[in-house]
């Protein structure tokens, strides 16, 4: 995390609205890994002026790529993306391999008081995690942000959603919670399970009747990415489906304004 975890926001105006963005970065490459485009992705993310950015498949380190690509950043990808716009960031390492590792990250314009990465991997080679951050947002005792990337297998996703619900039940009943990321829930069974929790709502389903189509980016057919809220309301949800977003990842990003 970039800041002192003991740092708090004091004597600041109460914040009632947060701009939220979630994007699967595909490790900084275009679909099918044809081109490294992380610098372009950074400019696109910056243009949204989001307060919170939920990232999936973001690289913490990759020795071979750092030697191969001239534009590969000297810092981690999430630090490169945070740049000077997001003062705080947290990273949850999920997949580790000989050249490096990748996982989920959160970029925040508000202090991240604490964070933890919960390993929700089930079995096999897929490594998955829930990155849980507690934020200091002026006017609120605590705001919780959970960055999600679930398994490709339905049976694994159902178990991972149970772990997510256990995490939610451990949080203060009245605390605002923002859950965003790549749920890989193309059959919508996971969404049906979460919909039975009357304290949660999914932003696009609330406003448009169904979760957003985000994959594949150029011709989206599957509803994989989500933004769920508890003790907060969603407004003006958007699928960022125009250029340059259509060639910056294999997923389209989602944006929403969250009212606390």
CSV table of C-alpha atoms in Angstrom, one decimal:
chain,number,residue,atom,x,y,z
A,1,UNK,CA,0.0,0.0,0.0
A,2,UNK,CA,1.3,3.4,-0.9
A,3,UNK,CA,0.4,5.3,2.2
A,4,UNK,CA,0.8,5.1,6.0
A,5,UNK,CA,-2.0,2.8,7.1
A,6,UNK,CA,-2.5,5.0,10.2
A,7,UNK,CA,-3.2,8.0,8.1
A,8,UNK,CA,-6.9,9.2,8.3
A,9,UNK,CA,-8.9,11.9,6.6
A,10,UNK,CA,-9.8,14.6,9.1
A,11,UNK,CA,-11.7,17.9,8.8
A,12,UNK,CA,-12.6,17.1,5.2
A,13,UNK,CA,-16.0,17.7,3.5
A,14,UNK,CA,-18.3,14.8,3.8
A,15,UNK,CA,-18.2,12.6,0.6
A,16,UNK,CA,-21.5,11.4,-0.6
A,17,UNK,CA,-20.5,10.2,-4.1
A,18,UNK,CA,-17.8,7.9,-5.4
A,19,UNK,CA,-17.0,7.3,-9.1
A,20,UNK,CA,-16.2,3.6,-9.5
A,21,UNK,CA,-14.5,1.8,-12.4
A,22,UNK,CA,-13.7,-1.9,-12.8
A,23,UNK,CA,-11.5,-3.3,-15.5
A,24,UNK,CA,-9.8,-6.6,-16.2
A,25,UNK,CA,-6.4,-5.3,-17.5
A,26,UNK,CA,-5.5,-8.6,-19.3
A,27,UNK,CA,-1.9,-8.1,-17.9
A,28,UNK,CA,-1.5,-4.9,-20.0
A,29,UNK,CA,-2.0,-6.7,-23.4
A,30,UNK,CA,-4.7,-6.5,-26.1
A,31,UNK,CA,-6.9,-9.5,-26.7
A,32,UNK,CA,-4.9,-12.6,-27.8
A,33,UNK,CA,-1.8,-10.8,-26.4
A,34,UNK,CA,-0.9,-9.2,-29.7
A,35,UNK,CA,0.3,-5.9,-28.3
A,36,UNK,CA,1.5,-4.4,-25.0
A,37,UNK,CA,-0.7,-1.4,-24.4
A,38,UNK,CA,-0.4,-0.6,-20.7
A,39,UNK,CA,0.6,3.1,-21.3
A,40,UNK,CA,-2.6,3.5,-23.4
A,41,UNK,CA,-4.6,1.8,-20.8
A,42,UNK,CA,-3.3,4.2,-18.1
A,43,UNK,CA,-4.4,7.2,-20.2
A,44,UNK,CA,-7.9,5.8,-20.6
A,45,UNK,CA,-8.2,5.0,-17.0
A,46,UNK,CA,-7.1,8.5,-16.0
A,47,UNK,CA,-9.7,10.0,-18.4
A,48,UNK,CA,-12.5,8.5,-16.3
A,49,UNK,CA,-11.5,10.5,-13.1
A,50,UNK,CA,-12.7,7.5,-11.1
A,51,UNK,CA,-12.3,7.7,-7.3
A,52,UNK,CA,-11.9,3.9,-7.0
A,53,UNK,CA,-10.5,1.6,-9.7
A,54,UNK,CA,-10.9,-2.1,-9.3
A,55,UNK,CA,-8.3,-4.0,-11.3
A,56,UNK,CA,-8.1,-7.7,-12.2
A,57,UNK,CA,-5.2,-9.6,-13.9
A,58,UNK,CA,-2.8,-6.8,-13.1
A,59,UNK,CA,0.9,-7.8,-13.0
A,60,UNK,CA,3.0,-7.2,-9.9
A,61,UNK,CA,6.2,-8.4,-11.5
A,62,UNK,CA,7.3,-10.2,-14.7
A,63,UNK,CA,11.0,-10.5,-15.3
A,64,UNK,CA,10.9,-11.8,-18.9
A,65,UNK,CA,8.4,-9.2,-20.1
A,66,UNK,CA,10.3,-6.4,-18.4
A,67,UNK,CA,13.3,-7.4,-20.5
A,68,UNK,CA,11.3,-7.9,-23.7
A,69,UNK,CA,9.1,-4.8,-23.9
A,70,UNK,CA,10.6,-1.3,-24.0
A,71,UNK,CA,7.6,0.3,-22.5
A,72,UNK,CA,7.3,-2.1,-19.6
A,73,UNK,CA,7.2,0.0,-16.4
A,74,UNK,CA,10.0,-0.1,-13.9
A,75,UNK,CA,7.4,-0.3,-11.1
A,76,UNK,CA,4.5,-2.8,-10.8
A,77,UNK,CA,1.7,-2.3,-13.2
A,78,UNK,CA,-0.7,-1.1,-10.5
A,79,UNK,CA,1.8,1.5,-9.3
A,80,UNK,CA,2.2,2.6,-13.0
A,81,UNK,CA,-1.5,2.9,-13.4
A,82,UNK,CA,-2.0,4.8,-10.1
A,83,UNK,CA,0.7,7.3,-11.1
A,84,UNK,CA,-0.1,10.7,-9.5
A,85,UNK,CA,-3.9,10.4,-9.6
A,86,UNK,CA,-4.5,7.7,-7.0
A,87,UNK,CA,-2.6,8.3,-3.8
A,88,UNK,CA,-3.3,4.9,-2.4
A,89,UNK,CA,-3.2,1.4,-3.8
A,90,UNK,CA,-3.4,-2.2,-2.6
A,91,UNK,CA,-2.4,-5.4,-4.3
A,92,UNK,CA,-3.4,-9.0,-3.8
A,93,UNK,CA,-1.0,-11.5,-5.4
A,94,UNK,CA,-2.9,-14.5,-6.7
A,95,UNK,CA,-1.0,-16.3,-9.4
A,96,UNK,CA,2.7,-16.9,-9.0
A,97,UNK,CA,5.0,-18.3,-11.7
A,98,UNK,CA,8.7,-18.4,-12.4
A,99,UNK,CA,8.8,-15.0,-14.1
A,100,UNK,CA,6.6,-13.2,-11.6
A,101,UNK,CA,3.0,-12.8,-10.4
A,102,UNK,CA,-0.3,-11.1,-11.0
A,103,UNK,CA,-3.6,-10.6,-9.1
A,104,UNK,CA,-6.1,-8.0,-8.1
A,105,UNK,CA,-5.5,-4.3,-7.2
A,106,UNK,CA,-7.4,-1.3,-5.9
A,107,UNK,CA,-6.5,2.3,-6.7
A,108,UNK,CA,-8.0,4.8,-4.4
A,109,UNK,CA,-8.1,8.6,-4.0
A,110,UNK,CA,-8.9,8.1,-0.4
A,111,UNK,CA,-6.7,6.5,2.2
A,112,UNK,CA,-6.7,2.7,2.4
A,113,UNK,CA,-6.8,2.1,6.2
A,114,UNK,CA,-6.1,-1.6,5.9
A,115,UNK,CA,-6.3,-4.4,3.4
A,116,UNK,CA,-6.0,-8.2,3.1
A,117,UNK,CA,-6.0,-10.6,0.2
A,118,UNK,CA,-8.2,-13.7,0.8
A,119,UNK,CA,-7.1,-16.8,-1.1
A,120,UNK,CA,-10.3,-18.4,-2.5
A,121,UNK,CA,-8.5,-20.8,-4.8
A,122,UNK,CA,-10.2,-24.2,-4.7
A,123,UNK,CA,-8.1,-26.9,-6.5
A,124,UNK,CA,-6.0,-27.0,-9.7
A,125,UNK,CA,-3.9,-24.4,-11.4
A,126,UNK,CA,-6.4,-21.5,-11.1
A,127,UNK,CA,-5.4,-19.1,-8.3
A,128,UNK,CA,-8.1,-16.7,-7.2
A,129,UNK,CA,-8.5,-14.1,-4.5
A,130,UNK,CA,-10.7,-11.5,-2.9
A,131,UNK,CA,-8.9,-8.2,-2.2
A,132,UNK,CA,-10.7,-6.6,0.7
A,133,UNK,CA,-9.8,-2.9,1.5
A,134,UNK,CA,-11.1,-0.7,4.3
A,135,UNK,CA,-11.2,3.0,3.1
A,136,UNK,CA,-11.2,6.3,5.0
A,137,UNK,CA,-13.8,8.3,3.2
A,138,UNK,CA,-14.7,11.6,4.9
A,139,UNK,CA,-18.0,11.4,6.7
A,140,UNK,CA,-18.1,7.6,7.0
A,141,UNK,CA,-16.7,5.4,9.8
A,142,UNK,CA,-15.5,3.0,7.1
A,143,UNK,CA,-16.2,2.0,3.5
A,144,UNK,CA,-15.4,-1.5,2.3
A,145,UNK,CA,-14.1,-2.3,-1.2
A,146,UNK,CA,-13.8,-5.9,-2.4
A,147,UNK,CA,-12.1,-6.6,-5.7
A,148,UNK,CA,-13.1,-9.9,-7.1
A,149,UNK,CA,-11.8,-12.4,-9.8
A,150,UNK,CA,-13.6,-15.7,-9.7
A,151,UNK,CA,-12.9,-19.1,-11.3
A,152,UNK,CA,-13.8,-20.3,-14.8
A,153,UNK,CA,-15.5,-23.4,-13.3
A,154,UNK,CA,-19.1,-23.1,-12.1
A,155,UNK,CA,-18.6,-25.4,-9.1
A,156,UNK,CA,-15.6,-23.4,-7.9
A,157,UNK,CA,-17.4,-20.1,-8.4
A,158,UNK,CA,-20.3,-21.3,-6.2
A,159,UNK,CA,-17.8,-22.1,-3.4
A,160,UNK,CA,-16.0,-18.8,-3.9
A,161,UNK,CA,-19.3,-16.9,-3.7
A,162,UNK,CA,-20.0,-18.6,-0.4
A,163,UNK,CA,-16.7,-17.3,0.9
A,164,UNK,CA,-17.6,-13.8,-0.4
A,165,UNK,CA,-20.9,-14.0,1.5
A,166,UNK,CA,-19.1,-15.1,4.7
A,167,UNK,CA,-16.8,-12.1,4.3
A,168,UNK,CA,-19.8,-9.8,3.9
A,169,UNK,CA,-21.5,-11.2,6.9
A,170,UNK,CA,-18.4,-10.4,9.0
A,171,UNK,CA,-18.5,-6.7,8.2
A,172,UNK,CA,-20.5,-4.1,10.1
A,173,UNK,CA,-24.2,-4.3,9.1
A,174,UNK,CA,-24.4,-0.6,8.4
A,175,UNK,CA,-21.1,-0.1,6.5
A,176,UNK,CA,-21.2,0.7,2.8
A,177,UNK,CA,-19.7,-2.1,0.7
A,178,UNK,CA,-18.6,-1.9,-3.0
A,179,UNK,CA,-17.9,-5.3,-4.7
A,180,UNK,CA,-16.6,-5.2,-8.2
A,181,UNK,CA,-14.6,-7.3,-10.7
A,182,UNK,CA,-14.6,-10.2,-13.0
A,183,UNK,CA,-17.1,-12.8,-11.8
A,184,UNK,CA,-16.8,-15.1,-14.9
A,185,UNK,CA,-20.4,-15.9,-14.2
A,186,UNK,CA,-21.5,-16.3,-17.8
A,187,UNK,CA,-24.5,-18.6,-16.9
A,188,UNK,CA,-25.7,-16.0,-14.3
A,189,UNK,CA,-26.1,-18.7,-11.6
A,190,UNK,CA,-23.8,-16.8,-9.3
A,191,UNK,CA,-25.8,-13.6,-9.8
A,192,UNK,CA,-29.0,-15.5,-9.0
A,193,UNK,CA,-27.3,-16.7,-5.7
A,194,UNK,CA,-26.3,-13.2,-4.8
A,195,UNK,CA,-29.7,-11.8,-5.7
A,196,UNK,CA,-31.2,-13.9,-2.9
A,197,UNK,CA,-29.2,-11.7,-0.5
A,198,UNK,CA,-31.7,-8.8,-0.1
A,199,UNK,CA,-29.0,-6.5,1.2
A,200,UNK,CA,-27.1,-6.6,-2.2
A,201,UNK,CA,-27.9,-5.2,-5.6
A,202,UNK,CA,-26.0,-5.3,-8.9
A,203,UNK,CA,-25.8,-1.8,-10.5
A,204,UNK,CA,-26.6,-2.8,-14.1
A,205,UNK,CA,-29.3,-5.3,-13.1
A,206,UNK,CA,-31.0,-2.6,-11.0
A,207,UNK,CA,-31.1,-0.1,-13.8
A,208,UNK,CA,-31.3,-2.2,-17.0
A,209,UNK,CA,-32.8,-5.5,-15.8
A,210,UNK,CA,-29.6,-7.7,-16.3
A,211,UNK,CA,-25.9,-7.5,-15.7
A,212,UNK,CA,-23.8,-5.9,-18.4
A,213,UNK,CA,-22.4,-7.7,-21.4
A,214,UNK,CA,-18.6,-7.1,-21.3
A,215,UNK,CA,-16.9,-10.1,-23.0
A,216,UNK,CA,-15.3,-10.3,-25.5
A,217,UNK,CA,-14.6,-6.6,-25.7
A,218,UNK,CA,-15.1,-6.1,-29.4
A,219,UNK,CA,-18.4,-8.1,-29.7
A,220,UNK,CA,-19.6,-8.5,-26.1
A,221,UNK,CA,-21.9,-11.5,-25.6
A,222,UNK,CA,-21.2,-12.6,-22.0
A,223,UNK,CA,-22.1,-10.9,-18.8
A,224,UNK,CA,-18.9,-11.5,-16.8
A,225,UNK,CA,-18.1,-8.2,-14.9
A,226,UNK,CA,-20.2,-6.8,-12.1
A,227,UNK,CA,-20.6,-4.1,-9.5
A,228,UNK,CA,-22.6,-5.0,-6.4
A,229,UNK,CA,-23.4,-2.6,-3.6
A,230,UNK,CA,-24.6,-2.8,0.0
A,231,UNK,CA,-25.8,0.2,2.0
A,232,UNK,CA,-25.2,2.4,-1.1
A,233,UNK,CA,-27.1,3.3,-4.2
A,234,UNK,CA,-26.0,3.1,-7.8
A,235,UNK,CA,-26.5,5.8,-10.4
A,236,UNK,CA,-25.7,6.2,-14.1
A,237,UNK,CA,-24.0,2.8,-14.7
A,238,UNK,CA,-22.0,2.7,-18.0
A,239,UNK,CA,-20.4,0.1,-20.1
A,240,UNK,CA,-17.3,1.7,-21.6
A,241,UNK,CA,-17.7,0.1,-25.0
A,242,UNK,CA,-16.3,2.7,-27.4
A,243,UNK,CA,-12.7,3.3,-28.6
A,244,UNK,CA,-10.1,3.2,-27.1
A,245,UNK,CA,-11.6,0.7,-24.6
A,246,UNK,CA,-12.5,-2.0,-27.2
A,247,UNK,CA,-8.8,-2.7,-27.9
A,248,UNK,CA,-7.3,-2.2,-24.4
A,249,UNK,CA,-8.3,-5.5,-23.0
A,250,UNK,CA,-10.5,-8.6,-23.7
A,251,UNK,CA,-13.1,-7.2,-21.3
A,252,UNK,CA,-15.0,-3.9,-21.4
A,253,UNK,CA,-14.8,-1.8,-18.2
A,254,UNK,CA,-17.8,-0.8,-16.2
A,255,UNK,CA,-18.3,2.5,-14.4
A,256,UNK,CA,-20.9,3.7,-11.9
A,257,UNK,CA,-21.6,6.5,-9.6
A,258,UNK,CA,-22.1,5.2,-6.0
A,259,UNK,CA,-24.0,7.3,-3.5
A,260,UNK,CA,-23.2,6.7,0.1
